[in-house]
């Protein structure tokens, strides 16, 4: 059984930025617009470290899950012609 043709990657960094800006857990973090994966990861890790209340910790965990999904999308569907 053959899988999908992952060589036809069609998303761009702008697409990832748009997706991330629609995720409430990520929308206000640096690195979303313009897309900067490293800055966004740093912002999520900062949120995890700085979370003091239960709701802040829950929001940080949601941001962590969301950025992990975005990383998977980035690996599979974003063209990296660098």
C-alpha atoms as a PDB file:
ATOM      1  CA  UNK A   1       0.000   0.000   0.000  1.00  0.00           C
ATOM      2  CA  UNK A   2       1.472   3.299  -0.979  1.00  0.00           C
ATOM      3  CA  UNK A   3       1.129   6.434   1.117  1.00  0.00           C
ATOM      4  CA  UNK A   4       0.511   9.989   0.062  1.00  0.00           C
ATOM      5  CA  UNK A   5       3.098  11.734  -2.080  1.00  0.00           C
ATOM      6  CA  UNK A   6       4.774  13.984   0.470  1.00  0.00           C
ATOM      7  CA  UNK A   7       7.028  15.462  -2.206  1.00  0.00           C
ATOM      8  CA  UNK A   8       4.144  17.738  -3.216  1.00  0.00           C
ATOM      9  CA  UNK A   9       4.506  20.095  -0.293  1.00  0.00           C
ATOM     10  CA  UNK A  10       2.347  23.122  -0.814  1.00  0.00           C
ATOM     11  CA  UNK A  11       2.294  25.194   2.375  1.00  0.00           C
ATOM     12  CA  UNK A  12       4.528  28.167   3.070  1.00  0.00           C
ATOM     13  CA  UNK A  13       5.743  29.955   6.188  1.00  0.00           C
ATOM     14  CA  UNK A  14       2.919  32.442   5.646  1.00  0.00           C
ATOM     15  CA  UNK A  15       0.439  29.572   5.795  1.00  0.00           C
ATOM     16  CA  UNK A  16       1.908  28.387   9.099  1.00  0.00           C
ATOM     17  CA  UNK A  17       1.657  31.917  10.429  1.00  0.00           C
ATOM     18  CA  UNK A  18      -2.005  32.070   9.459  1.00  0.00           C
ATOM     19  CA  UNK A  19      -2.715  28.690  11.075  1.00  0.00           C
ATOM     20  CA  UNK A  20      -0.883  29.656  14.277  1.00  0.00           C
ATOM     21  CA  UNK A  21      -2.667  32.996  14.518  1.00  0.00           C
ATOM     22  CA  UNK A  22      -6.011  31.133  14.512  1.00  0.00           C
ATOM     23  CA  UNK A  23      -4.963  28.966  17.469  1.00  0.00           C
ATOM     24  CA  UNK A  24      -5.984  30.813  20.660  1.00  0.00           C
ATOM     25  CA  UNK A  25      -3.100  29.309  22.647  1.00  0.00           C
ATOM     26  CA  UNK A  26      -0.545  30.706  20.166  1.00  0.00           C
ATOM     27  CA  UNK A  27      -2.190  33.801  18.687  1.00  0.00           C
ATOM     28  CA  UNK A  28      -0.563  36.370  20.993  1.00  0.00           C
ATOM     29  CA  UNK A  29       2.910  34.856  21.166  1.00  0.00           C
ATOM     30  CA  UNK A  30       5.947  36.274  19.402  1.00  0.00           C
ATOM     31  CA  UNK A  31       7.045  34.300  16.380  1.00  0.00           C
ATOM     32  CA  UNK A  32       3.540  33.852  14.968  1.00  0.00           C
ATOM     33  CA  UNK A  33       3.542  36.932  12.700  1.00  0.00           C
ATOM     34  CA  UNK A  34       5.829  36.917  10.834  1.00  0.00           C
ATOM     35  CA  UNK A  35       6.450  33.197  11.175  1.00  0.00           C
ATOM     36  CA  UNK A  36       9.578  32.404  13.144  1.00  0.00           C
ATOM     37  CA  UNK A  37       9.648  28.873  14.483  1.00  0.00           C
ATOM     38  CA  UNK A  38      12.532  29.491  16.888  1.00  0.00           C
ATOM     39  CA  UNK A  39      10.957  32.600  18.430  1.00  0.00           C
ATOM     40  CA  UNK A  40       7.634  30.826  18.791  1.00  0.00           C
ATOM     41  CA  UNK A  41       9.254  27.848  20.523  1.00  0.00           C
ATOM     42  CA  UNK A  42      11.086  30.253  22.846  1.00  0.00           C
ATOM     43  CA  UNK A  43       7.811  32.023  23.657  1.00  0.00           C
ATOM     44  CA  UNK A  44       6.057  28.724  24.407  1.00  0.00           C
ATOM     45  CA  UNK A  45       8.906  27.543  26.621  1.00  0.00           C
ATOM     46  CA  UNK A  46       8.898  30.909  28.423  1.00  0.00           C
ATOM     47  CA  UNK A  47       5.158  30.538  29.003  1.00  0.00           C
ATOM     48  CA  UNK A  48       5.711  27.084  30.496  1.00  0.00           C
ATOM     49  CA  UNK A  49       8.487  28.320  32.791  1.00  0.00           C
ATOM     50  CA  UNK A  50       6.611  31.455  33.874  1.00  0.00           C
ATOM     51  CA  UNK A  51       3.210  29.808  34.432  1.00  0.00           C
ATOM     52  CA  UNK A  52       2.157  30.215  38.040  1.00  0.00           C
ATOM     53  CA  UNK A  53      -1.549  29.454  38.167  1.00  0.00           C
ATOM     54  CA  UNK A  54      -3.413  26.370  37.093  1.00  0.00           C
ATOM     55  CA  UNK A  55      -4.996  28.238  34.176  1.00  0.00           C
ATOM     56  CA  UNK A  56      -1.608  29.599  33.040  1.00  0.00           C
ATOM     57  CA  UNK A  57      -0.133  26.097  33.140  1.00  0.00           C
ATOM     58  CA  UNK A  58      -3.088  24.743  31.152  1.00  0.00           C
ATOM     59  CA  UNK A  59      -2.691  27.492  28.538  1.00  0.00           C
ATOM     60  CA  UNK A  60       1.039  26.797  28.296  1.00  0.00           C
ATOM     61  CA  UNK A  61       0.370  23.080  27.785  1.00  0.00           C
ATOM     62  CA  UNK A  62      -2.138  23.890  25.037  1.00  0.00           C
ATOM     63  CA  UNK A  63       0.470  26.114  23.366  1.00  0.00           C
ATOM     64  CA  UNK A  64       3.021  23.306  23.607  1.00  0.00           C
ATOM     65  CA  UNK A  65       0.649  20.826  21.973  1.00  0.00           C
ATOM     66  CA  UNK A  66      -0.247  23.302  19.248  1.00  0.00           C
ATOM     67  CA  UNK A  67       3.366  24.050  18.349  1.00  0.00           C
ATOM     68  CA  UNK A  68       4.147  20.339  18.222  1.00  0.00           C
ATOM     69  CA  UNK A  69       1.350  19.911  15.682  1.00  0.00           C
ATOM     70  CA  UNK A  70       2.669  22.877  13.693  1.00  0.00           C
ATOM     71  CA  UNK A  71       6.126  21.300  13.684  1.00  0.00           C
ATOM     72  CA  UNK A  72       4.672  18.112  12.221  1.00  0.00           C
ATOM     73  CA  UNK A  73       2.838  20.141   9.566  1.00  0.00           C
ATOM     74  CA  UNK A  74       6.054  22.032   8.852  1.00  0.00           C
ATOM     75  CA  UNK A  75       8.024  18.813   8.360  1.00  0.00           C
ATOM     76  CA  UNK A  76       5.427  17.215   6.107  1.00  0.00           C
ATOM     77  CA  UNK A  77       3.841  19.985   4.097  1.00  0.00           C
ATOM     78  CA  UNK A  78       6.090  23.047   3.931  1.00  0.00           C
ATOM     79  CA  UNK A  79       8.506  23.434   1.071  1.00  0.00           C
ATOM     80  CA  UNK A  80      12.010  24.180   2.324  1.00  0.00           C
ATOM     81  CA  UNK A  81      14.009  25.310  -0.698  1.00  0.00           C
ATOM     82  CA  UNK A  82      16.751  26.926   1.328  1.00  0.00           C
END
